[in-house]
One Martini backbone bead per residue (centre of mass of N, CA, C, O) as a GRO file, in nm:
protein
  434
    1UNK     BB    1   0.114   0.014  -0.019
    2UNK     BB    2   0.094   0.358  -0.023
    3UNK     BB    3   0.214   0.603   0.104
    4UNK     BB    4   0.120   0.918   0.272
    5UNK     BB    5   0.170   1.199   0.277
    6UNK     BB    6   0.310   1.497   0.433
    7UNK     BB    7   0.108   1.800   0.503
    8UNK     BB    8   0.174   2.131   0.476
    9UNK     BB    9  -0.078   2.377   0.597
   10UNK     BB   10  -0.034   2.733   0.508
   11UNK     BB   11  -0.184   3.024   0.578
   12UNK     BB   12  -0.467   2.961   0.656
   13UNK     BB   13  -0.806   3.006   0.699
   14UNK     BB   14  -0.970   2.815   0.957
   15UNK     BB   15  -1.269   2.637   0.926
   16UNK     BB   16  -1.542   2.496   1.185
   17UNK     BB   17  -1.859   2.534   1.223
   18UNK     BB   18  -1.882   2.333   1.466
   19UNK     BB   19  -1.630   2.472   1.671
   20UNK     BB   20  -1.552   2.764   1.595
   21UNK     BB   21  -1.350   2.825   1.460
   22UNK     BB   22  -1.135   3.077   1.360
   23UNK     BB   23  -0.818   3.091   1.227
   24UNK     BB   24  -0.463   3.159   1.153
   25UNK     BB   25  -0.323   2.823   1.039
   26UNK     BB   26  -0.168   2.553   1.073
   27UNK     BB   27  -0.180   2.189   0.876
   28UNK     BB   28  -0.140   1.902   0.945
   29UNK     BB   29  -0.050   1.573   0.795
   30UNK     BB   30  -0.100   1.219   0.865
   31UNK     BB   31  -0.228   0.914   0.791
   32UNK     BB   32  -0.491   1.065   0.688
   33UNK     BB   33  -0.480   1.268   0.914
   34UNK     BB   34  -0.522   1.517   1.170
   35UNK     BB   35  -0.271   1.600   1.359
   36UNK     BB   36  -0.202   1.951   1.313
   37UNK     BB   37  -0.352   2.218   1.477
   38UNK     BB   38  -0.102   2.488   1.512
   39UNK     BB   39   0.014   2.265   1.655
   40UNK     BB   40   0.317   2.197   1.563
   41UNK     BB   41   0.568   2.011   1.557
   42UNK     BB   42   0.905   2.015   1.502
   43UNK     BB   43   0.940   1.723   1.371
   44UNK     BB   44   0.739   1.768   1.137
   45UNK     BB   45   0.780   1.618   0.843
   46UNK     BB   46   0.730   1.743   0.496
   47UNK     BB   47   0.662   1.662   0.188
   48UNK     BB   48   0.435   1.855   0.156
   49UNK     BB   49   0.376   2.209   0.077
   50UNK     BB   50   0.101   2.429   0.165
   51UNK     BB   51   0.004   2.740   0.039
   52UNK     BB   52  -0.294   2.942   0.174
   53UNK     BB   53  -0.299   3.212   0.126
   54UNK     BB   54  -0.599   3.340   0.108
   55UNK     BB   55  -0.745   3.105   0.212
   56UNK     BB   56  -0.969   2.821   0.286
   57UNK     BB   57  -1.034   2.609   0.512
   58UNK     BB   58  -1.186   2.274   0.559
   59UNK     BB   59  -1.415   2.087   0.564
   60UNK     BB   60  -1.566   1.851   0.367
   61UNK     BB   61  -1.828   1.820   0.183
   62UNK     BB   62  -2.174   1.752   0.202
   63UNK     BB   63  -2.400   1.576   0.019
   64UNK     BB   64  -2.739   1.477   0.032
   65UNK     BB   65  -2.753   1.474  -0.335
   66UNK     BB   66  -2.613   1.215  -0.573
   67UNK     BB   67  -2.658   1.073  -0.919
   68UNK     BB   68  -2.415   0.895  -1.020
   69UNK     BB   69  -2.566   0.647  -1.261
   70UNK     BB   70  -2.491   0.436  -1.118
   71UNK     BB   71  -2.686   0.200  -1.243
   72UNK     BB   72  -2.851   0.263  -1.601
   73UNK     BB   73  -2.720   0.553  -1.638
   74UNK     BB   74  -2.421   0.602  -1.857
   75UNK     BB   75  -2.531   0.807  -2.058
   76UNK     BB   76  -2.504   1.040  -1.818
   77UNK     BB   77  -2.321   0.883  -1.611
   78UNK     BB   78  -2.030   0.826  -1.431
   79UNK     BB   79  -1.830   0.769  -1.144
   80UNK     BB   80  -1.576   0.873  -1.270
   81UNK     BB   81  -1.728   1.178  -1.343
   82UNK     BB   82  -1.898   1.218  -1.049
   83UNK     BB   83  -1.624   1.208  -0.889
   84UNK     BB   84  -1.487   1.428  -0.979
   85UNK     BB   85  -1.697   1.649  -0.951
   86UNK     BB   86  -1.661   1.682  -0.659
   87UNK     BB   87  -1.373   1.689  -0.608
   88UNK     BB   88  -1.402   2.013  -0.759
   89UNK     BB   89  -1.608   2.099  -0.511
   90UNK     BB   90  -1.518   1.930  -0.231
   91UNK     BB   91  -1.660   1.657  -0.202
   92UNK     BB   92  -1.622   1.413   0.061
   93UNK     BB   93  -1.915   1.339   0.080
   94UNK     BB   94  -2.195   1.116  -0.040
   95UNK     BB   95  -2.515   1.094  -0.138
   96UNK     BB   96  -2.721   0.826  -0.298
   97UNK     BB   97  -2.966   0.759  -0.526
   98UNK     BB   98  -3.188   0.453  -0.554
   99UNK     BB   99  -3.282   0.557  -0.888
  100UNK     BB  100  -3.156   0.276  -1.024
  101UNK     BB  101  -3.065   0.045  -1.268
  102UNK     BB  102  -3.101  -0.088  -1.081
  103UNK     BB  103  -3.251  -0.102  -0.774
  104UNK     BB  104  -3.139  -0.011  -0.440
  105UNK     BB  105  -3.285  -0.340  -0.296
  106UNK     BB  106  -3.015  -0.503  -0.282
  107UNK     BB  107  -2.750  -0.547  -0.164
  108UNK     BB  108  -2.560  -0.653  -0.410
  109UNK     BB  109  -2.596  -0.350  -0.533
  110UNK     BB  110  -2.431  -0.195  -0.316
  111UNK     BB  111  -2.163  -0.320  -0.303
  112UNK     BB  112  -2.096  -0.269  -0.586
  113UNK     BB  113  -2.079   0.046  -0.537
  114UNK     BB  114  -1.894   0.051  -0.308
  115UNK     BB  115  -1.656  -0.069  -0.452
  116UNK     BB  116  -1.659   0.130  -0.708
  117UNK     BB  117  -1.578   0.369  -0.504
  118UNK     BB  118  -1.325   0.262  -0.386
  119UNK     BB  119  -1.183   0.237  -0.653
  120UNK     BB  120  -1.112   0.543  -0.672
  121UNK     BB  121  -1.032   0.743  -0.448
  122UNK     BB  122  -1.252   0.918  -0.321
  123UNK     BB  123  -1.561   0.980  -0.252
  124UNK     BB  124  -1.764   0.915  -0.006
  125UNK     BB  125  -2.010   0.675  -0.023
  126UNK     BB  126  -2.344   0.715   0.053
  127UNK     BB  127  -2.615   0.499   0.071
  128UNK     BB  128  -2.970   0.444  -0.056
  129UNK     BB  129  -3.243   0.277   0.011
  130UNK     BB  130  -3.520   0.115  -0.083
  131UNK     BB  131  -3.827   0.173   0.091
  132UNK     BB  132  -3.911  -0.024  -0.137
  133UNK     BB  133  -3.979  -0.235  -0.412
  134UNK     BB  134  -3.898  -0.091  -0.670
  135UNK     BB  135  -4.059   0.163  -0.614
  136UNK     BB  136  -4.338   0.099  -0.563
  137UNK     BB  137  -4.533   0.085  -0.303
  138UNK     BB  138  -4.592  -0.246  -0.164
  139UNK     BB  139  -4.310  -0.314  -0.045
  140UNK     BB  140  -4.071  -0.390   0.159
  141UNK     BB  141  -3.789  -0.393   0.216
  142UNK     BB  142  -3.440  -0.511   0.301
  143UNK     BB  143  -3.311  -0.344   0.537
  144UNK     BB  144  -3.135  -0.493   0.695
  145UNK     BB  145  -2.933  -0.587   0.470
  146UNK     BB  146  -2.909  -0.295   0.352
  147UNK     BB  147  -2.735  -0.200   0.590
  148UNK     BB  148  -2.556  -0.373   0.617
  149UNK     BB  149  -2.392  -0.314   0.316
  150UNK     BB  150  -2.447   0.038   0.333
  151UNK     BB  151  -2.704   0.202   0.440
  152UNK     BB  152  -2.835   0.487   0.590
  153UNK     BB  153  -3.089   0.490   0.428
  154UNK     BB  154  -3.454   0.508   0.326
  155UNK     BB  155  -3.618   0.559   0.003
  156UNK     BB  156  -3.755   0.670  -0.293
  157UNK     BB  157  -3.708   0.972  -0.421
  158UNK     BB  158  -3.928   1.031  -0.626
  159UNK     BB  159  -4.156   0.844  -0.564
  160UNK     BB  160  -4.436   0.844  -0.417
  161UNK     BB  161  -4.627   0.701  -0.131
  162UNK     BB  162  -4.944   0.650  -0.165
  163UNK     BB  163  -4.943   0.477   0.077
  164UNK     BB  164  -5.024   0.458   0.401
  165UNK     BB  165  -4.954   0.167   0.501
  166UNK     BB  166  -4.675   0.170   0.384
  167UNK     BB  167  -4.569   0.396   0.564
  168UNK     BB  168  -4.635   0.284   0.858
  169UNK     BB  169  -4.435   0.071   0.790
  170UNK     BB  170  -4.200   0.176   0.792
  171UNK     BB  171  -4.207   0.359   1.034
  172UNK     BB  172  -4.212   0.081   1.231
  173UNK     BB  173  -3.964  -0.026   1.134
  174UNK     BB  174  -3.767   0.212   1.111
  175UNK     BB  175  -3.782   0.246   1.466
  176UNK     BB  176  -3.708  -0.021   1.564
  177UNK     BB  177  -3.410  -0.008   1.407
  178UNK     BB  178  -3.301   0.303   1.348
  179UNK     BB  179  -3.429   0.400   1.109
  180UNK     BB  180  -3.415   0.627   0.840
  181UNK     BB  181  -3.635   0.855   0.657
  182UNK     BB  182  -3.659   0.969   0.302
  183UNK     BB  183  -3.865   1.221   0.190
  184UNK     BB  184  -4.036   1.360  -0.081
  185UNK     BB  185  -4.249   1.589  -0.047
  186UNK     BB  186  -4.541   1.453  -0.302
  187UNK     BB  187  -4.861   1.422  -0.426
  188UNK     BB  188  -4.902   1.228  -0.679
  189UNK     BB  189  -5.166   1.390  -0.819
  190UNK     BB  190  -5.065   1.691  -0.733
  191UNK     BB  191  -4.769   1.662  -0.880
  192UNK     BB  192  -4.806   1.610  -1.226
  193UNK     BB  193  -4.620   1.878  -1.286
  194UNK     BB  194  -4.445   2.056  -1.428
  195UNK     BB  195  -4.458   2.341  -1.298
  196UNK     BB  196  -4.552   2.588  -1.085
  197UNK     BB  197  -4.776   2.762  -0.986
  198UNK     BB  198  -4.909   3.015  -1.149
  199UNK     BB  199  -4.867   3.279  -1.387
  200UNK     BB  200  -4.676   3.160  -1.524
  201UNK     BB  201  -4.742   2.903  -1.614
  202UNK     BB  202  -4.982   2.962  -1.756
  203UNK     BB  203  -4.924   3.169  -1.970
  204UNK     BB  204  -4.749   2.887  -2.063
  205UNK     BB  205  -4.886   2.593  -2.034
  206UNK     BB  206  -4.823   2.463  -1.804
  207UNK     BB  207  -4.860   2.219  -1.561
  208UNK     BB  208  -4.923   2.264  -1.230
  209UNK     BB  209  -4.838   2.276  -0.927
  210UNK     BB  210  -4.891   2.260  -0.586
  211UNK     BB  211  -4.844   2.336  -0.288
  212UNK     BB  212  -5.033   2.112  -0.135
  213UNK     BB  213  -4.840   1.880  -0.285
  214UNK     BB  214  -4.647   1.933  -0.008
  215UNK     BB  215  -4.850   1.963   0.262
  216UNK     BB  216  -5.013   1.717   0.263
  217UNK     BB  217  -4.764   1.551   0.289
  218UNK     BB  218  -4.640   1.631   0.541
  219UNK     BB  219  -4.915   1.561   0.722
  220UNK     BB  220  -4.899   1.305   0.709
  221UNK     BB  221  -4.604   1.217   0.773
  222UNK     BB  222  -4.645   1.423   1.085
  223UNK     BB  223  -4.840   1.177   1.173
  224UNK     BB  224  -4.678   0.893   1.126
  225UNK     BB  225  -4.457   0.981   1.325
  226UNK     BB  226  -4.638   1.017   1.597
  227UNK     BB  227  -4.732   0.716   1.557
  228UNK     BB  228  -4.431   0.598   1.549
  229UNK     BB  229  -4.162   0.779   1.604
  230UNK     BB  230  -4.018   0.859   1.324
  231UNK     BB  231  -3.716   0.916   1.137
  232UNK     BB  232  -3.697   1.211   0.937
  233UNK     BB  233  -3.646   1.303   0.582
  234UNK     BB  234  -3.638   1.584   0.437
  235UNK     BB  235  -3.647   1.662   0.112
  236UNK     BB  236  -3.653   1.899  -0.091
  237UNK     BB  237  -3.760   2.212  -0.011
  238UNK     BB  238  -3.980   2.443  -0.163
  239UNK     BB  239  -4.162   2.638   0.055
  240UNK     BB  240  -4.310   2.802   0.263
  241UNK     BB  241  -4.523   2.630   0.426
  242UNK     BB  242  -4.310   2.395   0.439
  243UNK     BB  243  -4.131   2.571   0.658
  244UNK     BB  244  -4.336   2.608   0.860
  245UNK     BB  245  -4.417   2.292   0.947
  246UNK     BB  246  -4.136   2.234   1.019
  247UNK     BB  247  -4.098   2.415   1.259
  248UNK     BB  248  -4.331   2.284   1.414
  249UNK     BB  249  -4.250   2.001   1.428
  250UNK     BB  250  -3.968   2.085   1.603
  251UNK     BB  251  -4.143   2.222   1.853
  252UNK     BB  252  -4.319   1.905   1.892
  253UNK     BB  253  -4.057   1.698   1.863
  254UNK     BB  254  -3.984   1.576   1.604
  255UNK     BB  255  -3.777   1.368   1.416
  256UNK     BB  256  -3.664   1.627   1.180
  257UNK     BB  257  -3.546   1.666   0.880
  258UNK     BB  258  -3.398   1.922   0.623
  259UNK     BB  259  -3.377   2.025   0.288
  260UNK     BB  260  -3.217   2.197  -0.002
  261UNK     BB  261  -3.141   2.356  -0.309
  262UNK     BB  262  -2.972   2.552  -0.473
  263UNK     BB  263  -3.218   2.611  -0.693
  264UNK     BB  264  -3.416   2.718  -0.445
  265UNK     BB  265  -3.256   2.941  -0.337
  266UNK     BB  266  -3.232   3.107  -0.590
  267UNK     BB  267  -3.460   3.041  -0.776
  268UNK     BB  268  -3.745   3.090  -0.981
  269UNK     BB  269  -3.987   3.052  -1.249
  270UNK     BB  270  -3.869   3.327  -1.402
  271UNK     BB  271  -3.620   3.087  -1.513
  272UNK     BB  272  -3.791   3.004  -1.754
  273UNK     BB  273  -3.889   3.169  -1.940
  274UNK     BB  274  -3.825   3.049  -2.226
  275UNK     BB  275  -3.852   2.722  -2.170
  276UNK     BB  276  -3.594   2.645  -2.015
  277UNK     BB  277  -3.498   2.306  -1.937
  278UNK     BB  278  -3.299   2.390  -1.711
  279UNK     BB  279  -3.566   2.478  -1.573
  280UNK     BB  280  -3.606   2.136  -1.519
  281UNK     BB  281  -3.748   2.059  -1.185
  282UNK     BB  282  -3.668   1.865  -0.888
  283UNK     BB  283  -3.868   2.071  -0.788
  284UNK     BB  284  -4.022   2.318  -0.853
  285UNK     BB  285  -4.003   2.661  -0.921
  286UNK     BB  286  -4.066   2.936  -0.737
  287UNK     BB  287  -4.120   3.180  -0.617
  288UNK     BB  288  -4.040   3.410  -0.411
  289UNK     BB  289  -4.142   3.371  -0.118
  290UNK     BB  290  -4.056   3.114  -0.113
  291UNK     BB  291  -3.727   3.178  -0.111
  292UNK     BB  292  -3.673   3.357   0.138
  293UNK     BB  293  -3.788   3.114   0.314
  294UNK     BB  294  -3.555   2.907   0.270
  295UNK     BB  295  -3.322   3.130   0.366
  296UNK     BB  296  -3.477   3.185   0.651
  297UNK     BB  297  -3.447   2.845   0.711
  298UNK     BB  298  -3.154   2.815   0.683
  299UNK     BB  299  -3.078   3.045   0.907
  300UNK     BB  300  -3.274   2.923   1.139
  301UNK     BB  301  -3.257   2.606   1.116
  302UNK     BB  302  -3.507   2.469   0.992
  303UNK     BB  303  -3.268   2.435   0.797
  304UNK     BB  304  -2.993   2.120   0.767
  305UNK     BB  305  -2.939   2.177   0.461
  306UNK     BB  306  -2.750   2.156   0.148
  307UNK     BB  307  -2.790   2.089  -0.182
  308UNK     BB  308  -2.775   1.963  -0.537
  309UNK     BB  309  -2.906   1.793  -0.688
  310UNK     BB  310  -2.770   1.589  -0.847
  311UNK     BB  311  -2.856   1.564  -1.204
  312UNK     BB  312  -2.765   1.414  -1.467
  313UNK     BB  313  -2.845   1.494  -1.846
  314UNK     BB  314  -2.869   1.479  -2.113
  315UNK     BB  315  -2.941   1.554  -2.450
  316UNK     BB  316  -3.196   1.417  -2.533
  317UNK     BB  317  -3.378   1.483  -2.265
  318UNK     BB  318  -3.325   1.816  -2.248
  319UNK     BB  319  -3.371   1.848  -2.579
  320UNK     BB  320  -3.660   1.963  -2.559
  321UNK     BB  321  -3.964   2.023  -2.450
  322UNK     BB  322  -4.013   2.116  -2.127
  323UNK     BB  323  -4.246   1.886  -2.066
  324UNK     BB  324  -4.031   1.660  -2.159
  325UNK     BB  325  -3.804   1.699  -2.014
  326UNK     BB  326  -3.608   1.600  -1.838
  327UNK     BB  327  -3.521   1.632  -1.492
  328UNK     BB  328  -3.221   1.823  -1.391
  329UNK     BB  329  -2.902   1.914  -1.229
  330UNK     BB  330  -2.619   1.992  -1.217
  331UNK     BB  331  -2.424   2.060  -0.879
  332UNK     BB  332  -2.147   1.952  -0.718
  333UNK     BB  333  -1.961   2.220  -0.852
  334UNK     BB  334  -2.175   2.423  -0.714
  335UNK     BB  335  -2.201   2.440  -0.415
  336UNK     BB  336  -2.011   2.610  -0.286
  337UNK     BB  337  -2.043   2.875  -0.471
  338UNK     BB  338  -2.404   2.895  -0.358
  339UNK     BB  339  -2.298   2.935  -0.041
  340UNK     BB  340  -2.188   3.212  -0.098
  341UNK     BB  341  -2.373   3.372  -0.219
  342UNK     BB  342  -2.584   3.343   0.011
  343UNK     BB  343  -2.398   3.515   0.172
  344UNK     BB  344  -2.363   3.739   0.037
  345UNK     BB  345  -2.681   3.813  -0.048
  346UNK     BB  346  -2.782   3.815   0.270
  347UNK     BB  347  -2.525   3.791   0.512
  348UNK     BB  348  -2.403   3.627   0.638
  349UNK     BB  349  -2.225   3.414   0.727
  350UNK     BB  350  -1.971   3.202   0.663
  351UNK     BB  351  -1.982   2.991   0.875
  352UNK     BB  352  -2.284   2.915   0.785
  353UNK     BB  353  -2.271   2.854   0.508
  354UNK     BB  354  -2.071   2.600   0.556
  355UNK     BB  355  -2.253   2.409   0.754
  356UNK     BB  356  -2.475   2.374   0.527
  357UNK     BB  357  -2.239   2.142   0.431
  358UNK     BB  358  -2.116   2.028   0.678
  359UNK     BB  359  -2.235   1.980   0.943
  360UNK     BB  360  -2.556   1.990   0.869
  361UNK     BB  361  -2.549   1.678   0.690
  362UNK     BB  362  -2.385   1.489   0.923
  363UNK     BB  363  -2.639   1.567   1.118
  364UNK     BB  364  -2.803   1.363   0.972
  365UNK     BB  365  -2.663   1.095   0.923
  366UNK     BB  366  -2.496   1.016   1.200
  367UNK     BB  367  -2.467   0.719   1.321
  368UNK     BB  368  -2.492   0.627   0.973
  369UNK     BB  369  -2.155   0.675   0.984
  370UNK     BB  370  -2.012   0.575   1.274
  371UNK     BB  371  -1.686   0.622   1.266
  372UNK     BB  372  -1.728   0.892   1.085
  373UNK     BB  373  -1.896   1.088   1.306
  374UNK     BB  374  -1.696   1.279   1.399
  375UNK     BB  375  -1.513   1.407   1.105
  376UNK     BB  376  -1.729   1.481   0.957
  377UNK     BB  377  -1.783   1.790   0.884
  378UNK     BB  378  -1.475   1.805   1.024
  379UNK     BB  379  -1.167   2.012   1.195
  380UNK     BB  380  -0.968   1.750   1.318
  381UNK     BB  381  -0.773   1.615   1.574
  382UNK     BB  382  -0.750   1.285   1.427
  383UNK     BB  383  -0.938   1.343   1.168
  384UNK     BB  384  -0.988   1.342   0.930
  385UNK     BB  385  -0.834   1.417   0.551
  386UNK     BB  386  -1.099   1.623   0.491
  387UNK     BB  387  -1.063   1.856   0.225
  388UNK     BB  388  -1.067   2.213   0.158
  389UNK     BB  389  -0.926   2.474  -0.067
  390UNK     BB  390  -1.027   2.822  -0.092
  391UNK     BB  391  -1.112   3.078  -0.270
  392UNK     BB  392  -1.277   3.367  -0.206
  393UNK     BB  393  -1.195   3.567  -0.463
  394UNK     BB  394  -1.256   3.376  -0.688
  395UNK     BB  395  -1.378   3.418  -0.962
  396UNK     BB  396  -1.649   3.203  -1.162
  397UNK     BB  397  -1.781   3.094  -1.453
  398UNK     BB  398  -2.021   2.892  -1.598
  399UNK     BB  399  -1.907   2.679  -1.849
  400UNK     BB  400  -2.044   2.340  -1.906
  401UNK     BB  401  -1.773   2.251  -2.112
  402UNK     BB  402  -1.598   2.243  -1.789
  403UNK     BB  403  -1.703   2.044  -1.642
  404UNK     BB  404  -1.691   1.730  -1.513
  405UNK     BB  405  -1.941   1.579  -1.570
  406UNK     BB  406  -2.165   1.468  -1.803
  407UNK     BB  407  -2.336   1.706  -1.721
  408UNK     BB  408  -2.402   1.993  -1.867
  409UNK     BB  409  -2.670   2.096  -1.727
  410UNK     BB  410  -2.749   2.430  -1.610
  411UNK     BB  411  -2.894   2.714  -1.506
  412UNK     BB  412  -2.627   2.850  -1.403
  413UNK     BB  413  -2.515   2.912  -1.670
  414UNK     BB  414  -2.305   3.216  -1.678
  415UNK     BB  415  -2.219   3.256  -1.394
  416UNK     BB  416  -2.077   3.424  -1.126
  417UNK     BB  417  -1.888   3.275  -0.912
  418UNK     BB  418  -1.809   3.257  -0.582
  419UNK     BB  419  -1.561   3.031  -0.526
  420UNK     BB  420  -1.258   2.858  -0.540
  421UNK     BB  421  -1.120   2.516  -0.601
  422UNK     BB  422  -0.786   2.432  -0.538
  423UNK     BB  423  -0.853   2.183  -0.308
  424UNK     BB  424  -0.842   1.847  -0.211
  425UNK     BB  425  -0.899   1.648   0.027
  426UNK     BB  426  -0.840   1.260   0.088
  427UNK     BB  427  -0.705   1.101   0.315
  428UNK     BB  428  -0.443   1.267   0.225
  429UNK     BB  429  -0.527   1.334  -0.064
  430UNK     BB  430  -0.461   1.479  -0.358
  431UNK     BB  431  -0.761   1.465  -0.543
  432UNK     BB  432  -0.774   1.810  -0.606
  433UNK     BB  433  -0.499   1.968  -0.787
  434UNK     BB  434  -0.257   2.155  -0.521
   0.00000   0.00000   0.00000
């Protein structure tokens, strides 16, 4: 096994949102771990010295929503391309969804995915298992076997679960064995449109998804949580009314967490423009009042994490009329910069902006991380050397062809964004940059 180099990162501003640490100090890495922060032993002999003057040194990002597209959708993304994109974005830990082909409802499939990912020696991959067999919503998957294979929680991905009896059984089983259920709240029948209900959808003649498609699903989920004691993570919240319901559920003591996507944080339905299929997304982009409520919820902690909702889509599926195009956008390379843009636009403290892509998502994963729980989303002595070093003063323009993801479609194409990742260190090894 190749020996990992000793690395000394000099003169960077080290920020660990979880502990509140924020100082310009040196960091020493050895044997895949953070050997020391600030107080570097005089006998430490680095093999490589990195001058991080003017840069931020932070924990590697944790992204709770990344589609790697394997198995079954290799024409839209390969593990190699999407993991390289994660490294370019400073993402060292990611959660992948179960809506592959075949669906991640068999232990062998999960083990194969993890084996392939580990061989690439890049980001740490945490699979979500299918909550129901084939995501069909009829019978529960073998949650215990999938957990043993490496699944960190169970999800329906984008597939609604209309059968409340099946949902109740899933919550009961998950609660009994301490598993978490991840759901995107959307009513099956009300959620079949392609744009958020409102004046713009009406004017464009696009079928609408009303806010009640989200809130009805949330009410159902919360009632079943009260009945079963289940722990639920809500994925890609999209509305002001949804934020209010989650806020109240947390006050009521329910074991609930939630995330929002970079798309919903920054964009509105107006960004559809003249049927721009790059803005064809799930959940659909809503009005400005919803975007403002999402920003406020992210700031006050109602919303726990910001995610990329990385969904590579190929040209054939995206260059269709808006309503017929495949929803989704590439995003894992944009996550950090769009968190920084939120900080700039809203006057949010930098440490808070970094927390929603490190500490917050790591807390959602919690004990499912096992021995990695203590250092995921953290930068501390003795922890894993999963780091991101970025230049906050370096702006860059999103150019689709320059993205490392196989998916080139993003509604942020042409945007100038703050913060360029200079280096991503994965388990003590430089995986991106230099």
